[in-house]
Amino acid sequence: DVKVTQSSRYLVKRTGEKVFLECVQDMDHENMFWYRQDPGLGLRLIYFSYDVKMKEKGDIPEGYSVSREKKERFSLILESASTNQTSMYLCASSLTGSNYGYTFGSGTRLTVV
Amino acid sequence: KNQVEQSPQSLIILEGKNCTLQCNYTVSPFSNLRWYKQDTGRGPVSLTIMTFSENTKSNGRYTATLDADTKQSSLHITASQLSDSASYICVVSAGRGGGNKLTFGTGTQLKVEL
């Protein structure tokens, strides 16, 4: 069974901390994505990557960075966590091509206090 | 601006009943439309993907329709079960080739009761 695995289901961090969210996929997908999901706003794209060491900004990249050193791993980094980054974070991966679906991880519920 | 609007925002139905969820979009150029099911506290799971030339697609008790002329889609759930309780998200893909951009609706929250 193909999988996208996010390292933590729940995370509580303090304001100003550096936070790492890890995502690993075992499907040899080229593309990986980080979204955040907030009530009433739907999923919003933070960053995505089409290849190793490659990254592109999504719609809301401010306050975030990413790293993709290996094809299967895509990390989201909050350089200095703030309370407005409290959210559900979802990682996804896909093959290249317009009609391939996305496989999502189970999400990480991050609370910044 | 690309937008995806879903209705209703929430819905409660009795087990065994049918229901239909709506999705209207203004996305250009249209590539495909997807419906996802998201259980509480979990990531979305794909139900269907439809391209411009497809006007209906089924996945078990789920049937999605697409009218590319009116830019509307619906998801029909037949003989609902308690396990259908979830958020259903409509997602429209814009663009050509591998550089597609997804626009997500905010979802319809469905609750199936006994």
Coordinates of N, CA, C and O in Angstrom, one line a residue, chain A residues 8-90:
Chain A
S8 N 4.9 13.4 12.6 CA 4.1 13.7 13.9 C 2.7 13.9 13.6 O 2.3 14.6 12.6
R9 N 1.8 13.4 14.4 CA 0.3 13.7 14.2 C 0.0 15.0 14.9 O -0.8 15.8 14.4
Y10 N 0.6 15.1 16.1 CA 0.3 16.3 16.9 C 1.6 16.9 17.4 O 2.5 16.2 17.8
L11 N 1.7 18.2 17.4 CA 3.0 18.9 17.8 C 2.6 20.2 18.5 O 1.7 20.9 18.0
V12 N 3.2 20.5 19.7 CA 3.0 21.7 20.4 C 4.4 22.4 20.5 O 5.3 21.8 21.1
K13 N 4.5 23.6 20.0 CA 5.8 24.3 20.1 C 5.6 25.7 20.7 O 4.4 26.2 20.6
R14 N 6.6 26.3 21.1 CA 6.6 27.6 21.7 C 6.9 28.7 20.6 O 7.7 28.4 19.7
T15 N 6.4 29.8 20.8 CA 6.6 31.0 19.9 C 8.1 31.2 19.8 O 8.8 31.2 20.8
G16 N 8.7 31.3 18.6 CA 10.1 31.6 18.4 C 10.9 30.3 18.1 O 12.1 30.4 17.7
E17 N 10.3 29.2 18.4 CA 11.1 27.9 18.2 C 11.2 27.6 16.7 O 10.4 28.0 15.9
K18 N 12.3 26.9 16.4 CA 12.4 26.4 15.0 C 11.8 25.1 14.9 O 12.0 24.2 15.8
V19 N 10.9 24.9 13.9 CA 10.1 23.7 13.9 C 10.3 22.9 12.6 O 10.4 23.6 11.5
F20 N 10.5 21.6 12.7 CA 10.7 20.8 11.5 C 9.6 19.8 11.3 O 9.3 19.1 12.2
L21 N 8.9 19.9 10.2 CA 7.9 18.9 9.9 C 8.4 18.0 8.7 O 8.8 18.5 7.7
E22 N 8.4 16.7 9.0 CA 9.0 15.8 8.0 C 7.9 15.0 7.3 O 6.9 14.6 7.8
C23 N 8.2 14.7 6.0 CA 7.3 14.0 5.2 C 8.1 13.0 4.3 O 9.1 13.4 3.7
V24 N 7.7 11.7 4.3 CA 8.4 10.7 3.5 C 7.4 10.0 2.7 O 6.3 9.6 3.2
Q25 N 7.7 9.8 1.4 CA 6.8 8.9 0.5 C 7.6 7.8 -0.1 O 8.8 7.9 -0.4
D26 N 6.9 6.7 -0.3 CA 7.5 5.4 -0.7 C 7.1 5.1 -2.1 O 7.2 3.9 -2.5
M27 N 6.6 6.0 -2.9 CA 6.0 5.7 -4.2 C 6.9 6.2 -5.4 O 6.5 6.1 -6.5
D28 N 8.1 6.7 -5.1 CA 9.0 7.2 -6.1 C 8.4 8.3 -6.9 O 8.6 8.5 -8.1
H29 N 7.6 9.2 -6.2 CA 6.9 10.3 -6.9 C 7.9 11.4 -7.0 O 8.7 11.7 -6.1
E30 N 7.9 12.1 -8.2 CA 8.7 13.3 -8.4 C 8.3 14.5 -7.6 O 9.1 15.3 -7.1
N31 N 7.0 14.7 -7.5 CA 6.5 15.9 -6.9 C 6.0 15.8 -5.5 O 5.4 14.8 -5.1
M32 N 6.4 16.7 -4.7 CA 5.9 16.8 -3.3 C 5.5 18.2 -2.9 O 6.0 19.1 -3.5
F33 N 4.5 18.2 -2.0 CA 3.8 19.5 -1.7 C 3.6 19.6 -0.2 O 3.4 18.6 0.5
W34 N 3.6 20.8 0.3 CA 3.2 21.1 1.6 C 2.0 22.1 1.6 O 2.1 23.2 0.9
Y35 N 0.9 21.7 2.3 CA -0.2 22.6 2.4 C -0.5 22.8 3.9 O -0.2 22.1 4.7
R36 N -1.2 23.9 4.1 CA -1.8 24.1 5.4 C -3.3 24.2 5.2 O -3.8 24.7 4.2
Q37 N -4.1 23.7 6.2 CA -5.5 23.7 6.1 C -6.1 24.4 7.4 O -5.8 23.9 8.5
D38 N -6.9 25.4 7.1 CA -7.5 26.1 8.2 C -9.0 26.2 7.9 O -9.5 26.2 6.8
P39 N -9.8 26.2 9.0 CA -11.3 26.2 8.8 C -11.7 27.3 8.0 O -11.3 28.5 8.1
G40 N -12.6 27.0 7.0 CA -13.2 28.0 6.1 C -12.3 28.5 5.0 O -12.7 29.3 4.2
L41 N -11.0 28.1 5.0 CA -10.1 28.5 4.0 C -9.6 27.5 3.0 O -9.0 27.8 2.0
G42 N -9.9 26.2 3.2 CA -9.5 25.2 2.4 C -8.0 25.0 2.5 O -7.3 25.6 3.3
L43 N -7.5 24.1 1.6 CA -6.0 23.9 1.6 C -5.3 25.0 0.8 O -5.7 25.3 -0.3
R44 N -4.2 25.5 1.4 CA -3.4 26.5 0.8 C -2.0 26.0 0.6 O -1.4 25.5 1.6
L45 N -1.4 26.2 -0.6 CA -0.1 25.6 -0.9 C 1.0 26.5 -0.3 O 1.0 27.7 -0.6
I46 N 1.9 25.9 0.4 CA 3.0 26.7 1.0 C 4.2 26.6 0.1 O 4.8 27.6 -0.3
Y47 N 4.7 25.4 -0.2 CA 5.8 25.2 -1.1 C 5.6 23.8 -1.8 O 4.9 23.0 -1.3
F48 N 6.3 23.7 -2.9 CA 6.3 22.4 -3.6 C 7.6 22.2 -4.3 O 8.5 23.1 -4.4
S49 N 7.8 20.9 -4.6 CA 9.1 20.5 -5.2 C 8.9 19.5 -6.4 O 8.1 18.6 -6.2
Y50 N 9.5 19.8 -7.5 CA 9.4 18.9 -8.6 C 10.6 18.0 -8.8 O 10.6 17.1 -9.7
D51 N 11.6 18.1 -8.0 CA 12.7 17.3 -8.1 C 13.6 17.5 -6.9 O 13.4 18.4 -6.1
V52 N 14.6 16.6 -6.7 CA 15.5 16.7 -5.6 C 16.2 18.1 -5.7 O 16.6 18.5 -6.8
K53 N 16.4 18.7 -4.5 CA 17.0 20.0 -4.4 C 16.3 21.1 -5.1 O 16.9 22.2 -5.2
M54 N 15.2 20.9 -5.6 CA 14.4 21.9 -6.3 C 13.2 22.3 -5.4 O 12.6 21.4 -4.8
K55 N 12.9 23.6 -5.3 CA 11.7 24.0 -4.6 C 11.1 25.3 -5.2 O 11.8 26.0 -5.9
E56 N 9.8 25.4 -5.1 CA 9.1 26.5 -5.6 C 8.1 27.0 -4.6 O 7.5 26.2 -3.8
K57 N 8.0 28.3 -4.5 CA 7.0 28.9 -3.6 C 5.6 28.7 -4.0 O 5.3 28.7 -5.2
G58 N 4.8 28.4 -3.1 CA 3.3 28.3 -3.3 C 2.7 29.6 -3.1 O 3.2 30.7 -3.3
D59 N 1.4 29.6 -2.6 CA 0.7 30.8 -2.4 C 1.0 31.5 -1.1 O 0.8 32.7 -1.0
I60 N 1.4 30.8 -0.1 CA 1.7 31.4 1.2 C 3.0 31.0 1.8 O 3.1 30.4 2.9
P61 N 4.1 31.3 1.2 CA 5.4 30.8 1.6 C 6.0 31.6 2.8 O 7.0 31.1 3.4
E62 N 5.5 32.7 3.1 CA 6.1 33.6 4.1 C 6.2 32.9 5.5 O 5.2 32.4 6.0
G63 N 7.4 32.9 6.1 CA 7.6 32.3 7.4 C 7.9 30.8 7.3 O 8.1 30.2 8.4
Y64 N 8.0 30.3 6.1 CA 8.3 28.9 5.9 C 9.5 28.7 5.0 O 9.8 29.6 4.1
S65 N 10.2 27.6 5.1 CA 11.2 27.2 4.1 C 11.1 25.7 4.0 O 10.4 25.0 4.8
V66 N 11.7 25.1 3.0 CA 11.6 23.7 2.7 C 13.0 23.1 2.4 O 13.9 23.9 2.0
S67 N 13.1 21.8 2.4 CA 14.3 21.1 2.1 C 14.0 19.8 1.4 O 13.1 19.1 1.9
R68 N 14.6 19.5 0.3 CA 14.4 18.2 -0.4 C 15.8 17.7 -0.8 O 16.2 17.9 -2.0
E69 N 16.4 17.1 0.1 CA 17.8 16.5 -0.2 C 17.7 15.1 -0.8 O 18.6 14.7 -1.5
K70 N 16.6 14.4 -0.6 CA 16.4 13.1 -1.2 C 15.0 13.1 -1.8 O 14.1 13.8 -1.4
K71 N 14.8 12.3 -2.8 CA 13.6 12.2 -3.6 C 12.4 11.9 -2.7 O 11.3 12.4 -2.9
E72 N 12.6 11.0 -1.7 CA 11.5 10.5 -0.9 C 11.1 11.4 0.3 O 10.1 11.2 0.9
R73 N 11.9 12.4 0.5 CA 11.8 13.2 1.8 C 11.6 14.7 1.4 O 12.5 15.3 0.7
F74 N 10.6 15.3 2.0 CA 10.4 16.7 1.8 C 10.1 17.3 3.2 O 9.1 17.0 3.8
S75 N 10.9 18.3 3.7 CA 10.8 18.8 5.0 C 10.3 20.3 4.9 O 10.7 21.0 4.1
L76 N 9.4 20.6 5.8 CA 8.9 22.0 6.0 C 9.5 22.5 7.3 O 9.5 21.9 8.3
I77 N 10.0 23.7 7.2 CA 10.7 24.3 8.3 C 10.1 25.7 8.6 O 9.8 26.5 7.7
L78 N 9.7 25.8 9.9 CA 9.2 27.1 10.4 C 10.4 27.7 11.1 O 10.8 27.2 12.2
E79 N 11.0 28.7 10.6 CA 12.2 29.3 11.1 C 12.0 29.8 12.5 O 12.9 29.7 13.4
S80 N 10.9 30.5 12.8 CA 10.6 31.1 14.1 C 9.1 31.0 14.2 O 8.4 31.9 13.7
A81 N 8.6 30.0 14.9 CA 7.2 29.7 14.9 C 6.4 30.9 15.5 O 6.9 31.5 16.5
S82 N 5.3 31.1 15.0 CA 4.4 32.2 15.5 C 3.0 31.6 15.7 O 2.7 30.5 15.1
T83 N 2.2 32.2 16.5 CA 0.9 31.7 16.8 C 0.0 31.6 15.6 O -0.9 30.7 15.5
N84 N 0.2 32.4 14.6 CA -0.6 32.4 13.4 C -0.2 31.2 12.5 O -0.8 31.0 11.4
Q85 N 0.8 30.5 12.9 CA 1.1 29.3 12.2 C 0.5 28.0 12.8 O 0.8 26.9 12.3
T86 N -0.3 28.2 13.8 CA -1.1 27.1 14.3 C -2.1 26.6 13.3 O -2.9 27.4 12.8
S87 N -2.0 25.4 12.9 CA -2.7 24.9 11.8 C -2.6 23.4 11.6 O -1.8 22.7 12.3
M88 N -3.3 22.8 10.7 CA -3.1 21.4 10.2 C -2.2 21.5 9.0 O -2.5 22.2 8.0
Y89 N -1.1 20.8 9.0 CA -0.2 20.8 7.9 C -0.3 19.4 7.2 O -0.2 18.4 7.8
L90 N -0.5 19.5 5.8 CA -0.6 18.3 5.0 C 0.5 18.2 4.0 O 0.7 19.2 3.3

